[in-house]
Structures are given as structure tokens and as C-alpha cells.
Amino acid sequence: MDKASILVVDDEKVVRDSLTRWFGEYGYRVSTAGSGKEALGLLSERPFDVMLVDIKMPGMDGLELLRRTREAVPDAVVIIMTAYGTVDYAVQALKQGAYDFVKKPFDPDDLARLVEKALEHRGLVAENIQLKRSLDQVSQFDDIVGDSPEMRDLLEMVRNVAETDSTVLIVGESGTGKELIARAVHAASPRRYMPIVPVSCGALPDTLVESELFGHEKGAFTGAQYRRKGKLELADGGTLFLDEIGEISPKTQVDLLRVLEERAFTRLGGHEVIHVDFRLITATHRDLEQRVAEGKFRQDLFYRLNVVTLRCPPLRERTGDIPLLAEHFMKKLSRQMSRRFELIEPEAMELLQRHPWPGNVRELENAIERAMVVGTPPAIRARDLPVPGPAGGEGAARPGGTSLAAVEREHIQRILLKHRGNVTRAARELEIDRVTLYNKIKKYGLRRE
Amino acid sequence: MPRLTLVTAGPLGRGYLERLAWRLSTVLPHAVIVAGAPLNLSPAWDPERGQYHSTRILELLARGETGEEGSRTLGVVGEDLFVPILTFVFGEALLGGPAAVFSPVRLSPTFYGLPRNKDLLLERSLKEALHELGHTFGLYHCPRDCVMRASANADEVDLKPARFCEACARALPA
Ligand SMILES: [Zn+2]
Ligand SMILES: [Zn+2]
């Protein structure tokens, strides 16, 4: 593939070297020249997509080089590099057709954005993305597990809606995987090579939502020591995913509505109008229509968000998927925890399929994880699952509670009893070393006999 | 099995290095080891900038690494890094090997006046470490959902996953 070419013109070797390495990481073809004369020599041999030119050089300075370059190549994209105190020259350079200018030393963020913009201007970025799209055919739905009719319908809708640029509202109880669905929509959409930016609206205090979404300038408020991009800006070109949208305040509802209408905003404490192009996906576990009826959610915003609705079914409506899901989590967690679990005992599977799962898929994953922490490979057993079993059975309600610590304490106590307080044997069965076991006995205040 | 040697310098949080080494070992095919002695950074100090020149650090690190069979050296430096033309860098790598360096300083939310968050710092560190190591295996920036995506600020680091896409993963040693 043809990579973009960049010519760096600067009399300082460290600048040439640094930029060569930095652009090299992007895969750009970088050439350098130590003077205007040398640069013109290179330009006479071949064109460059973007030129970065230092304004102050001995002999031919940057302005002179800019003039001569534009005589020879009228559509050359030249970015002027200025040092402290040469901004006046930079303004002059813009008048003479420079594409833009940057002040040394550069903020990497500014430089990256500027060069990307310049290349986009040359039509190069779009081309590259197109090429990569045709090369890439990876389906990214791997994380969504389920073969039930409910899930098949949902995925079918995901595929259809992904192609469009419509705003999507995802509804469903907590733990049903609304974020995964949002990611699936993004991954199957033409925006897939740009980021998906998630914001959990419910987790943020109202005062922070604004700065989180819109970003802020340096000094916008106490503690704002640096300029910070907001999520809207980070999502430019990609997808913005607002989770728990039902929780946002009336003020943020107004702000958001305005951004959706104008596709532009300003950072807190700033004046520059920033234009953004993103796809919006929102999610909620609440009944938004009811919130609208109660006057807690703006109707006009609701209509803007609710163009297409995807519903994530609760786990109890697709119990047929439970075995697939349980095995998926077992395999995934085995890799992550380096504990080789290979099967789920039939008794345990029965228990999993009978449980109502008020916390949905997330609760199921947590249950498998706990069973793998307290249990012994290679099988997940009913008694290690933190779900109530048949009355009086071994997996019945746990007296010590269901926190991980409580389950661990109880399990260690049981193993200790089994080995009549023999720490060496208990440690062997628990697959931990004796020192760790002693520490846990002390921590939990356990009896050894 | 190829080796990945972590060489430290500057202040790092307690337990940070162990957790990072462990996470790296779960993603990379390398045996991850931590060098016994920290690196002396003084040749890389720039008094004018008040930062450390990352390219100098790379030169120091590369001296000790042969790069045999995909082995690499990664500097984990608890100081702010720069290259002359940029205000800072998260890290830098020798494209095609054998050494890379990154700094957790600007990855920590506390640097931006936000509350301390150890887990977030570790997650970001893992991504930057993998990213710079990716460069040592000849990888360029990647536009996919991939750790090789370019990120010029800490928030952008959060947007990429801590793994290589299929195409980039092929460049890693088996
Ligand atoms: Zn990079
Ligand atoms: Zn990649």
C-alpha cells in the first residue's frame, strides 16, 4: 500500500531525527532536508504529500521556501513550524498559502491532528481507510453468545441498523449486555475504524458530566491544569455511546439536544466552535416513555434518541442460551485466570438453568467466576456456585454471605475440616502454597481442627 | 521461548511492576523477567526541559539487548519523557527492535488532577507497553480496534483494547 510521504525541512538535526522517528511509527515515508536549498532539490525529484517547514533557517528561510515551493507545486500542503516569538511570520505564511502552522515544541495531540487533517485534505486518509475496509472481513460479534430465536432476531437487527447511520436506543434490564450490543452496532458500521467512545452517564456526578462530554480549556475551573478533550470530540468520526441516558439531568438534556441539532459545541471555558460528526447510541434500563410522561425526560430529546430501538432480552427469556453462555465464560475466565477448568458438572448446569438471574448475563458471569475461584479444576461443581440449590442440598443458601471473601472463607474452612487441620494437605488441595494458606487462616480467623 | 526484560528507572508505585509483568505475560508469548538493577537515567536528563530524553534512554536499553529470537527489553520509567520537538511522549520504540520505553507518569489520572486510580493506570500502562513493543516487532500504527492505534492523549489510550488485532498479532514471535 502506498504510504503518505512527508518532507521535514529544518536546520536542526535533532528536530529532523525526532520527527522522522515519530512519523515513522505511523508508517509514513519521511524525508528530511537541512536547508531550503536541499528541500527544493528533493522537490524537483518527486512530490510530497505534506511538508513541515521550519520558519527560521539560515540562508533561505521558511517563507522563501514556501514561496518557491508554491510556484513549482501550487497545491503543495505546507505546514510551518514556528518557535517562540515568530508567530507574526506564521501569520504572513498563512497569507502566502501555508496550510497551517504549529508552535515548537508541539503537543503530540496537535501535531497528529494537524497532519491527519492535512492528509485528509489531500484525500489520502479516506483512501487508506477504504482500502483497509475491503481487506478486513472480521466479524466482531464473538463476544455475544446465544443461539436462541430472541438473540438471532436481535443480531439480525444489529446488522441491519449498523449499515445506516441512525441513532439507536438500546433498552433492557441491567446486565443484559447493552454495551456489547452497542459495540456490535459500531463494529459492523462504516465507522468501525474510528473509535467508539462510551460514557456512563449514571456513574458521573452531574457537575462532571459537562466537562466529561464537552471537555475544557486550561484554567476553565479550579484544577483544570490542562486542556482536555471531551468525549464528544474523541468520538469525532466514530460512535458516541451514552449508557444510562435516563439518568442525565434536565440541564444536560438541554445541552445534549443542542449538540444533536447543531453538531457543534464549545469546550468549557473556551470559545472555539468545534464541529463533530458522530453516530449516537444510547442505552437505558429505564422506561424512558414513562419518564417522559412523568416530566423527568424531555420529549423532544426522547424522539431524537429513539429513532431505532433495540431490546436486549433478559436471560430468563432465553434460558436455552445458558449452557452456551456458561461454557463461554468458563473458557474465557480459564484463560484470564490461568486455571484450567474444562467442564461444568450436569448438576451445576441444572442449577444454572433453574436460577431466575435477576442480574442477567453479568450475574451469570460473576457466578461462574466465583465458582472457579473457590472450586478446584477441572470441573465447575454445583456446590461452588453462589446460587441457591434445591432445598437442603449442598449448594443451599450460604450462611456466611455471598461476597467473594465469604465464599473463600467458607471453602477454606471446609477443606481444612476435611484434612483435619493438616495445612500441608489442605494447601495441596487448594493449589496454593502453605504460607498463603497460613495467611488466609489468620486473615479469616479460622479454626484448624 | 523469547524473553521480555523489564528494566525500571525512576519512582514506580508499589506492586505496580509485578502486576504489569503479570499482565504482559498473559498477552505476549514472552517469558517476562524483571532486571535486577534499575537503569541509570542521568545521561538522558535534559535540565532545560526538566524531562528525560526518551531516545537517549532507548540507546541505553538497546546496549543490553541482543534481540535474539524475538527477545526484547522494555524500559518502564517513572519520569516524564520527551523528544526534542514534542512537549512529551508516552513512550518510544526502536522500529523493528530490540528495545522500547514508556512512562506511566502521564497515564495516571492524578497527573490531570483526577482521583488516583490504580486499575486504570495499570490498564493504560499495559496498552502503552504493548503498543511500544508492537513497534519493536516492526508494526506501524493500525486503524483497527487494536492496541497499535495511535493515541496522543490519555483518554485516547482508554479507547483502544489491550490486544493486537489479528493482522498485527501475526508480527509477534510465535
Ligand atoms: Zn506508536
Ligand atoms: Zn492492528
XYZ file of C-alpha atoms and ligand atoms in Angstrom:
625
model
C 0.000 0.000 0.000
C 1.221 3.477 -0.812
C 2.014 5.354 2.392
C 1.757 9.100 2.682
C 5.043 10.953 2.149
C 6.260 13.740 4.372
C 9.164 16.119 3.918
C 10.646 17.702 7.057
C 12.770 20.804 6.481
C 14.727 22.086 9.481
C 18.311 23.144 10.047
C 18.376 21.388 13.438
C 19.299 17.731 13.221
C 17.513 16.734 16.453
C 14.259 18.083 15.043
C 14.692 16.138 11.814
C 15.577 12.971 13.705
C 12.725 13.242 16.198
C 10.108 13.850 13.543
C 11.465 11.088 11.328
C 11.093 8.605 14.174
C 7.709 9.919 15.254
C 6.173 9.853 11.778
C 7.915 6.545 11.150
C 5.668 4.946 13.775
C 2.689 5.914 11.642
C 4.268 4.169 8.684
C 4.634 7.412 6.732
C 7.568 7.750 4.317
C 9.658 10.539 5.797
C 12.397 12.505 4.006
C 14.389 15.330 5.514
C 16.283 18.369 4.316
C 18.617 20.561 6.369
C 18.056 23.698 4.284
C 15.652 25.305 1.848
C 18.041 24.624 -0.989
C 18.223 20.938 -0.202
C 14.427 20.831 0.044
C 13.972 22.340 -3.407
C 16.403 19.748 -4.737
C 14.258 16.930 -3.326
C 11.066 18.570 -4.593
C 12.447 18.666 -8.107
C 12.809 14.874 -7.973
C 9.403 13.955 -6.591
C 6.332 15.405 -4.889
C 5.472 15.086 -1.186
C 2.020 14.868 0.341
C 2.834 17.129 3.274
C 5.812 19.380 4.036
C 6.773 20.574 7.515
C 8.974 23.631 7.185
C 10.851 25.493 9.907
C 10.313 29.204 9.531
C 13.739 30.281 10.815
C 16.645 28.794 8.908
C 19.978 30.276 7.864
C 20.142 31.076 4.165
C 16.739 30.551 2.597
C 14.144 30.882 5.376
C 10.802 29.093 5.606
C 8.801 31.890 3.999
C 11.103 31.989 0.997
C 10.945 28.207 0.653
C 7.146 28.345 0.903
C 7.016 30.900 -1.904
C 9.286 28.900 -4.179
C 7.537 25.643 -3.413
C 4.145 27.065 -4.284
C 5.474 28.426 -7.546
C 6.631 24.972 -8.516
C 3.810 22.930 -6.908
C 0.723 25.153 -6.435
C -1.242 22.566 -4.426
C 1.623 21.677 -2.047
C 0.459 21.277 1.575
C 2.993 23.149 3.686
C 2.848 23.303 7.484
C 5.050 25.989 9.003
C 6.933 25.244 12.236
C 7.488 28.297 14.380
C 9.426 28.912 17.553
C 8.618 31.341 20.331
C 8.439 34.890 19.022
C 7.934 34.120 15.349
C 4.139 33.988 15.289
C 3.973 37.155 13.179
C 5.868 35.371 10.443
C 3.473 32.476 10.754
C 0.518 34.746 10.023
C 2.382 36.000 6.992
C 2.975 32.406 5.960
C -0.750 31.642 6.131
C -1.414 34.609 3.848
C 1.078 33.167 1.411
C -0.737 29.881 1.237
C 0.698 27.791 4.066
C -1.793 25.134 5.137
C -1.355 25.846 8.864
C 1.335 26.428 11.451
C 2.432 24.795 14.720
C 4.460 26.183 17.575
C 7.557 24.328 18.797
C 7.618 22.219 20.835
C 4.450 20.544 19.563
C 1.805 18.894 21.624
C 1.691 15.375 20.092
C -2.088 15.641 20.031
C -1.991 18.831 17.940
C 0.619 17.501 15.544
C -1.218 14.212 14.996
C -4.484 16.011 14.335
C -2.902 18.581 12.048
C -1.123 16.042 9.872
C -4.220 13.862 9.707
C -6.256 16.890 8.638
C -3.641 17.770 6.032
C -3.645 14.255 4.643
C -7.432 14.201 4.622
C -7.203 17.421 2.657
C -5.094 15.539 0.143
C -7.726 12.819 0.001
C -5.256 10.276 1.320
C -6.797 9.249 4.598
C -10.163 8.412 3.093
C -8.461 6.251 0.503
C -6.435 4.366 3.081
C -9.466 3.640 5.199
C -11.409 2.397 2.205
C -8.592 0.055 1.276
C -8.330 -1.344 4.752
C -12.071 -1.846 4.937
C -12.070 -4.080 1.906
C -9.210 -6.111 3.352
C -10.879 -6.627 6.674
C -13.785 -9.011 6.964
C -13.545 -9.934 10.603
C -16.899 -10.441 12.230
C -16.748 -8.921 15.675
C -19.791 -10.470 17.251
C -17.702 -13.136 19.052
C -18.458 -11.734 22.483
C -22.178 -12.041 22.050
C -23.181 -15.600 22.780
C -26.548 -17.131 22.147
C -28.438 -19.204 19.628
C -31.981 -18.567 20.854
C -34.546 -17.030 18.482
C -34.521 -13.882 20.648
C -30.773 -13.390 20.191
C -30.891 -14.239 16.492
C -33.547 -11.592 15.943
C -31.541 -9.072 17.897
C -28.339 -9.749 15.935
C -30.227 -9.556 12.669
C -31.448 -6.115 13.707
C -27.940 -5.125 14.760
C -26.638 -5.975 11.305
C -29.401 -4.084 9.546
C -29.194 -0.977 11.655
C -25.380 -0.924 11.615
C -25.307 -0.152 7.900
C -27.329 3.011 8.415
C -26.163 5.987 10.435
C -29.362 6.117 12.525
C -29.426 6.982 16.176
C -30.072 3.841 18.215
C -31.667 3.413 21.629
C -30.877 0.137 23.379
C -33.238 -0.914 26.145
C -33.009 -3.824 28.540
C -32.554 -4.744 32.174
C -29.213 -4.312 33.917
C -26.681 -6.945 32.966
C -28.262 -7.904 29.634
C -25.228 -6.739 27.643
C -26.451 -3.418 26.264
C -22.881 -2.136 25.864
C -21.905 -5.261 23.912
C -24.784 -4.629 21.531
C -23.704 -1.010 21.128
C -20.189 -2.199 20.329
C -21.558 -4.717 17.843
C -23.511 -1.988 16.032
C -20.361 0.127 15.876
C -18.162 -2.774 14.769
C -20.476 -3.586 11.875
C -20.891 0.035 10.800
C -18.901 2.062 8.274
C -17.468 3.973 11.242
C -15.763 0.878 12.639
C -12.228 2.180 12.111
C -12.882 5.189 14.248
C -13.326 4.821 17.999
C -16.476 4.017 19.924
C -16.476 6.253 22.981
C -18.529 5.016 25.950
C -19.771 7.376 28.652
C -21.571 6.026 31.673
C -23.912 8.891 32.494
C -25.221 7.333 35.689
C -21.752 6.951 37.188
C -20.860 10.631 36.910
C -21.902 13.416 39.235
C -23.875 15.986 37.294
C -21.147 18.588 37.644
C -18.668 16.292 35.897
C -20.925 15.207 33.022
C -20.487 18.539 31.258
C -16.704 18.600 31.363
C -16.633 14.898 30.505
C -18.794 15.406 27.404
C -17.624 18.803 26.217
C -14.051 18.919 27.526
C -12.482 22.034 28.963
C -9.772 24.572 28.309
C -6.822 25.038 30.603
C -7.949 27.090 33.604
C -11.682 26.650 32.878
C -12.162 25.823 36.556
C -10.021 25.147 39.606
C -7.937 22.056 38.956
C -8.180 22.289 35.163
C -4.423 22.413 34.638
C -4.537 21.026 31.137
C -6.778 21.358 28.164
C -8.805 18.199 27.963
C -10.827 16.917 25.056
C -14.356 15.888 25.860
C -15.912 12.607 24.837
C -17.826 14.310 22.023
C -14.551 15.367 20.453
C -12.952 11.971 20.990
C -15.919 10.380 19.233
C -15.492 12.538 16.116
C -15.806 10.275 13.108
C -16.857 7.365 15.299
C -19.646 6.439 17.676
C -20.649 8.030 20.962
C -22.256 5.572 23.365
C -24.161 7.161 26.239
C -25.053 4.482 28.763
C -27.745 5.060 31.392
C -29.095 8.001 29.417
C -32.190 8.032 31.637
C -30.091 9.434 34.461
C -28.937 12.708 32.923
C -30.090 15.970 34.485
C -32.529 18.394 32.830
C -29.600 20.747 32.133
C -27.523 18.087 30.384
C -30.632 17.038 28.433
C -30.839 20.558 27.024
C -27.104 20.664 26.242
C -27.211 17.299 24.538
C -30.246 18.235 22.490
C -28.424 21.326 21.256
C -25.361 19.317 20.211
C -27.535 16.827 18.361
C -29.240 19.648 16.500
C -26.159 21.689 15.701
C -23.451 19.023 15.608
C -21.172 21.597 17.205
C -20.245 22.809 20.678
C -17.584 24.703 22.617
C -15.318 23.367 25.362
C -15.930 24.650 28.890
C -14.109 27.943 29.248
C -13.461 28.080 25.505
C -14.816 29.985 22.514
C -13.707 27.869 19.584
C -16.704 26.166 17.978
C -15.875 22.518 17.466
C -17.754 20.609 14.807
C -18.269 16.940 15.386
C -19.566 14.083 13.335
C -20.515 11.018 15.340
C -23.146 8.366 15.474
C -25.112 8.337 18.696
C -26.101 5.161 20.507
C -27.764 5.411 23.902
C -28.909 2.792 26.382
C -31.077 2.645 29.444
C -32.619 0.132 31.814
C -35.466 2.563 32.488
C -38.765 3.017 30.730
C -37.996 6.329 29.029
C -41.525 6.801 27.765
C -42.729 6.679 31.325
C -40.033 9.166 32.351
C -41.302 11.452 29.605
C -44.869 11.075 30.875
C -43.663 11.925 34.382
C -41.953 15.032 33.042
C -38.488 13.765 34.004
C -37.164 13.353 30.473
C -37.596 15.799 27.618
C -39.935 14.537 24.946
C -38.032 16.253 22.102
C -34.796 14.573 23.224
C -36.561 11.221 23.554
C -37.751 11.421 19.936
C -34.223 12.238 18.779
C -32.749 9.273 20.626
C -35.464 6.765 19.844
C -35.084 6.504 16.065
C -34.379 2.780 16.199
C -34.934 0.725 19.347
C -33.083 -2.499 20.089
C -34.283 -4.581 23.011
C -31.875 -6.843 24.907
C -33.903 -9.761 26.279
C -33.437 -10.701 29.938
C -31.680 -14.023 30.494
C -34.829 -15.673 31.908
C -36.459 -15.212 28.490
C -33.685 -17.135 26.770
C -32.751 -19.886 29.197
C -31.785 -22.029 26.208
C -28.653 -19.877 25.881
C -27.464 -20.515 29.432
C -25.296 -23.594 28.684
C -23.576 -21.810 25.784
C -23.004 -18.706 27.879
C -21.747 -20.621 30.910
C -19.224 -22.507 28.804
C -18.147 -19.344 27.039
C -17.428 -17.656 30.377
C -15.663 -20.746 31.713
C -13.316 -20.794 28.718
C -12.720 -17.058 28.776
C -12.043 -16.948 32.518
C -9.836 -20.065 32.354
C -7.538 -18.153 30.048
C -7.626 -14.995 32.146
C -7.165 -16.692 35.495
C -4.809 -19.407 34.232
C -6.998 -22.019 35.922
C -7.795 -24.920 33.655
C -11.499 -25.576 34.026
C -12.858 -27.850 31.329
C -16.411 -28.808 32.165
C -19.498 -27.923 34.110
C -20.970 -30.836 36.073
C -24.535 -31.703 34.982
C -25.835 -30.944 38.462
C -24.268 -27.480 38.311
C -25.664 -26.857 34.835
C -29.129 -27.786 36.059
C -28.808 -25.285 38.859
C -27.708 -22.597 36.404
C -30.687 -23.230 34.155
C -33.183 -23.087 37.012
C -31.938 -19.833 38.545
C -34.020 -16.750 37.559
C -30.919 -14.494 37.060
C -32.282 -11.118 38.114
C -28.823 -9.700 37.331
C -28.887 -11.355 33.889
C -25.752 -12.296 31.911
C -23.493 -10.268 34.177
C -24.729 -12.185 37.216
C -24.134 -15.448 35.381
C -20.568 -14.455 34.552
C -19.918 -13.469 38.170
C -21.334 -16.796 39.349
C -19.014 -18.748 37.047
C -16.071 -16.659 38.173
C -16.788 -17.293 41.862
C -17.170 -20.994 41.253
C -13.798 -21.003 39.529
C -12.125 -19.102 42.354
C -13.363 -21.320 45.173
C -13.593 -24.574 43.212
C -10.916 -26.962 42.034
C -10.158 -27.581 38.345
C -11.149 -29.172 36.040
C -14.900 -29.164 36.832
C -17.320 -26.469 37.955
C -19.463 -28.020 40.674
C -22.908 -27.127 41.971
C -21.678 -26.541 45.499
C -19.231 -23.879 44.313
C -21.907 -21.802 42.620
C -23.251 -18.829 44.557
C -26.841 -19.633 43.606
C -29.338 -21.328 45.901
C -29.744 -25.005 45.088
C -32.592 -27.419 45.830
C -33.815 -27.026 49.430
C -31.447 -28.651 51.910
C -28.977 -29.511 49.157
C -25.297 -28.804 49.283
C -25.497 -25.608 47.292
C -28.162 -24.167 49.604
C -28.056 -20.610 50.888
C -24.690 -19.765 52.336
C -24.636 -18.735 55.965
C -21.536 -16.623 55.505
C -22.938 -14.478 52.694
C -22.087 -14.434 49.003
C -19.202 -11.983 48.843
C -16.076 -13.472 47.339
C -14.304 -13.266 50.696
C -17.175 -15.028 52.452
C -17.218 -17.795 49.884
C -13.442 -18.191 50.066
C -13.509 -18.287 53.859
C -16.191 -20.937 53.870
C -14.414 -23.044 51.268
C -11.082 -22.936 53.084
C -12.812 -23.883 56.322
C -14.412 -26.873 54.642
C -11.139 -28.105 53.155
C -9.363 -27.632 56.490
C -12.037 -29.696 58.234
C -11.723 -32.373 55.579
C -7.980 -32.668 56.234
C -8.460 -32.286 60.000
C -6.423 -29.120 60.120
C -3.449 -30.509 58.176
C -2.284 -27.333 56.450
C 0.094 -29.075 54.049
C -2.631 -31.333 52.694
C -5.245 -28.584 52.648
C -2.844 -26.286 50.783
C -2.193 -29.023 48.235
C -5.890 -29.480 47.554
C -6.444 -25.733 47.374
C -3.484 -25.433 44.998
C -1.914 -22.618 46.972
C 1.283 -22.656 48.974
C 1.356 -23.154 52.737
C 2.387 -19.589 53.534
C -0.593 -18.254 51.607
C -2.883 -20.644 53.433
C -1.485 -19.640 56.837
C -2.092 -16.012 55.915
C -5.655 -16.733 54.917
C -6.304 -18.730 58.102
C -5.078 -15.752 60.065
C -6.992 -13.246 57.966
C -10.289 -15.091 58.311
C -9.703 -16.186 61.905
C -10.304 -19.849 61.015
C -10.068 -22.884 63.266
C -7.541 -25.503 62.208
C -9.072 -28.517 63.938
C 10.712 -19.052 24.485
C 11.624 -15.390 23.751
C 12.421 -13.193 26.758
C 10.988 -9.809 27.651
C 13.223 -7.991 30.134
C 11.657 -5.148 32.083
C 14.180 -2.528 33.152
C 12.962 0.058 35.624
C 14.023 3.590 36.470
C 12.513 6.402 38.471
C 9.757 6.125 41.068
C 7.107 3.460 40.452
C 4.208 2.538 42.715
C 4.491 -0.487 44.966
C 3.269 -3.664 43.310
C 2.867 -1.824 40.006
C 5.716 -3.590 38.238
C 4.683 -7.062 39.385
C 1.134 -6.509 38.197
C 2.336 -5.117 34.870
C 4.756 -8.023 34.356
C 1.979 -10.493 35.059
C -0.466 -8.846 32.647
C 2.179 -8.670 29.907
C 2.923 -12.361 30.336
C -0.734 -13.206 29.717
C -0.825 -11.318 26.396
C 2.643 -11.919 24.937
C 4.359 -15.209 24.128
C 7.421 -13.992 26.059
C 8.844 -15.089 29.376
C 8.719 -11.823 31.291
C 11.585 -11.112 33.659
C 12.464 -8.061 35.710
C 16.079 -6.865 35.569
C 17.872 -6.861 38.900
C 19.293 -3.356 38.770
C 17.492 -0.155 37.784
C 18.744 1.876 34.831
C 20.811 4.997 35.493
C 18.886 7.734 33.702
C 21.282 10.635 34.208
C 22.680 10.578 30.618
C 19.120 11.197 29.370
C 18.305 14.152 31.645
C 17.684 17.494 29.953
C 17.923 20.307 32.502
C 16.373 22.857 30.147
C 13.232 20.821 29.566
C 13.186 19.262 33.029
C 12.361 15.946 31.363
C 14.172 12.831 30.187
C 15.005 12.360 26.506
C 13.407 9.043 25.556
C 15.638 8.428 22.545
C 18.722 8.534 24.832
C 17.050 6.015 27.132
C 16.386 3.726 24.168
C 20.075 3.817 23.291
C 20.970 2.820 26.844
C 18.444 -0.009 26.834
C 19.403 -1.329 23.401
C 23.007 -1.875 24.539
C 21.939 -4.707 26.807
C 19.525 -6.420 24.413
C 20.583 -8.680 21.578
C 17.063 -9.104 20.254
C 17.737 -12.786 19.680
C 14.734 -14.969 18.862
C 12.293 -12.139 19.390
C 13.636 -11.178 22.818
C 13.142 -7.547 23.801
C 13.979 -5.036 26.525
C 11.284 -2.679 27.788
C 12.123 0.335 29.931
C 9.464 1.246 32.496
C 10.389 4.745 33.574
C 8.596 6.659 36.311
C 9.711 10.011 34.906
C 8.296 12.350 32.256
C 9.700 11.675 28.775
C 10.163 13.884 25.725
C 11.728 14.057 22.301
C 13.128 17.452 21.297
C 10.316 18.622 19.064
C 7.374 17.366 21.167
C 6.134 18.556 24.556
C 6.148 14.955 25.795
C 5.866 11.344 24.643
C 4.162 8.423 26.391
C 6.906 6.188 25.031
C 9.185 5.442 22.157
C 10.468 2.333 20.415
C 13.158 1.258 18.022
C 11.124 0.242 14.988
C 11.971 -3.386 14.327
C 13.609 -3.932 17.721
C 15.328 -4.583 20.177
C 14.194 -2.039 22.818
C 11.266 0.177 23.792
C 10.485 2.511 26.656
C 7.348 4.024 28.167
C 6.442 6.205 31.109
C 3.394 5.781 33.351
C 3.647 9.408 34.537
C 1.112 10.910 32.116
C -1.021 7.779 32.149
C -2.022 8.345 35.771
C -5.277 10.257 36.332
C -3.530 12.122 39.171
C -1.352 13.863 36.569
C -4.531 15.570 35.331
C -5.802 16.446 38.781
C -8.204 13.497 38.844
C -8.558 10.968 41.673
C -5.986 8.204 41.930
C -6.999 5.021 40.067
C -4.544 2.123 40.236
C -6.546 -0.163 37.963
C -6.867 2.453 35.237
C -3.159 3.237 35.479
C -2.307 -0.446 35.085
C -4.677 -0.867 32.147
C -3.215 2.152 30.359
C 0.332 1.014 31.138
C -0.355 -2.414 29.696
C -1.628 -0.810 26.483
C 1.327 1.558 26.125
C 3.785 -1.251 26.863
C 2.164 -3.488 24.235
C 1.986 -0.614 21.775
C 5.675 0.258 22.027
C 6.654 -3.419 21.921
C 4.489 -3.750 18.801
C 6.721 -1.162 17.148
C 9.798 -3.232 18.046
C 8.220 -6.055 16.050
C 8.018 -3.742 13.045
C 4.366 -2.745 13.444
C 3.136 0.697 12.423
C 0.037 2.424 13.740
C -3.094 0.487 12.940
C -6.555 1.934 12.304
C -8.429 -1.140 13.556
C -9.715 -1.975 17.016
C -6.152 -2.677 18.072
C -3.543 -1.655 20.626
C -1.426 -0.303 17.757
C -3.879 2.512 17.165
C -2.157 5.871 17.688
C -3.116 7.749 20.841
C -1.903 11.241 21.548
C -3.597 11.683 24.924
C -4.542 9.513 27.883
C -8.248 9.419 27.032
C -7.449 8.013 23.627
C -5.424 5.265 25.288
C -8.650 4.213 27.037
C -10.413 3.838 23.714
C -8.227 1.087 22.345
C -8.174 -2.507 23.565
C -5.197 -4.103 25.330
C -4.665 -6.553 22.493
C -3.386 -6.773 18.936
C -5.810 -7.182 16.051
C -5.445 -10.363 14.018
C -3.323 -8.729 11.348
C -0.909 -7.145 13.844
C -0.714 -10.261 16.032
C 0.944 -12.065 13.125
C 4.048 -9.901 13.567
C 4.655 -11.219 17.095
C 7.003 -14.158 17.663
C 5.167 -17.467 17.976
Zn 3.112 4.296 18.261
Zn -3.675 -3.805 14.421
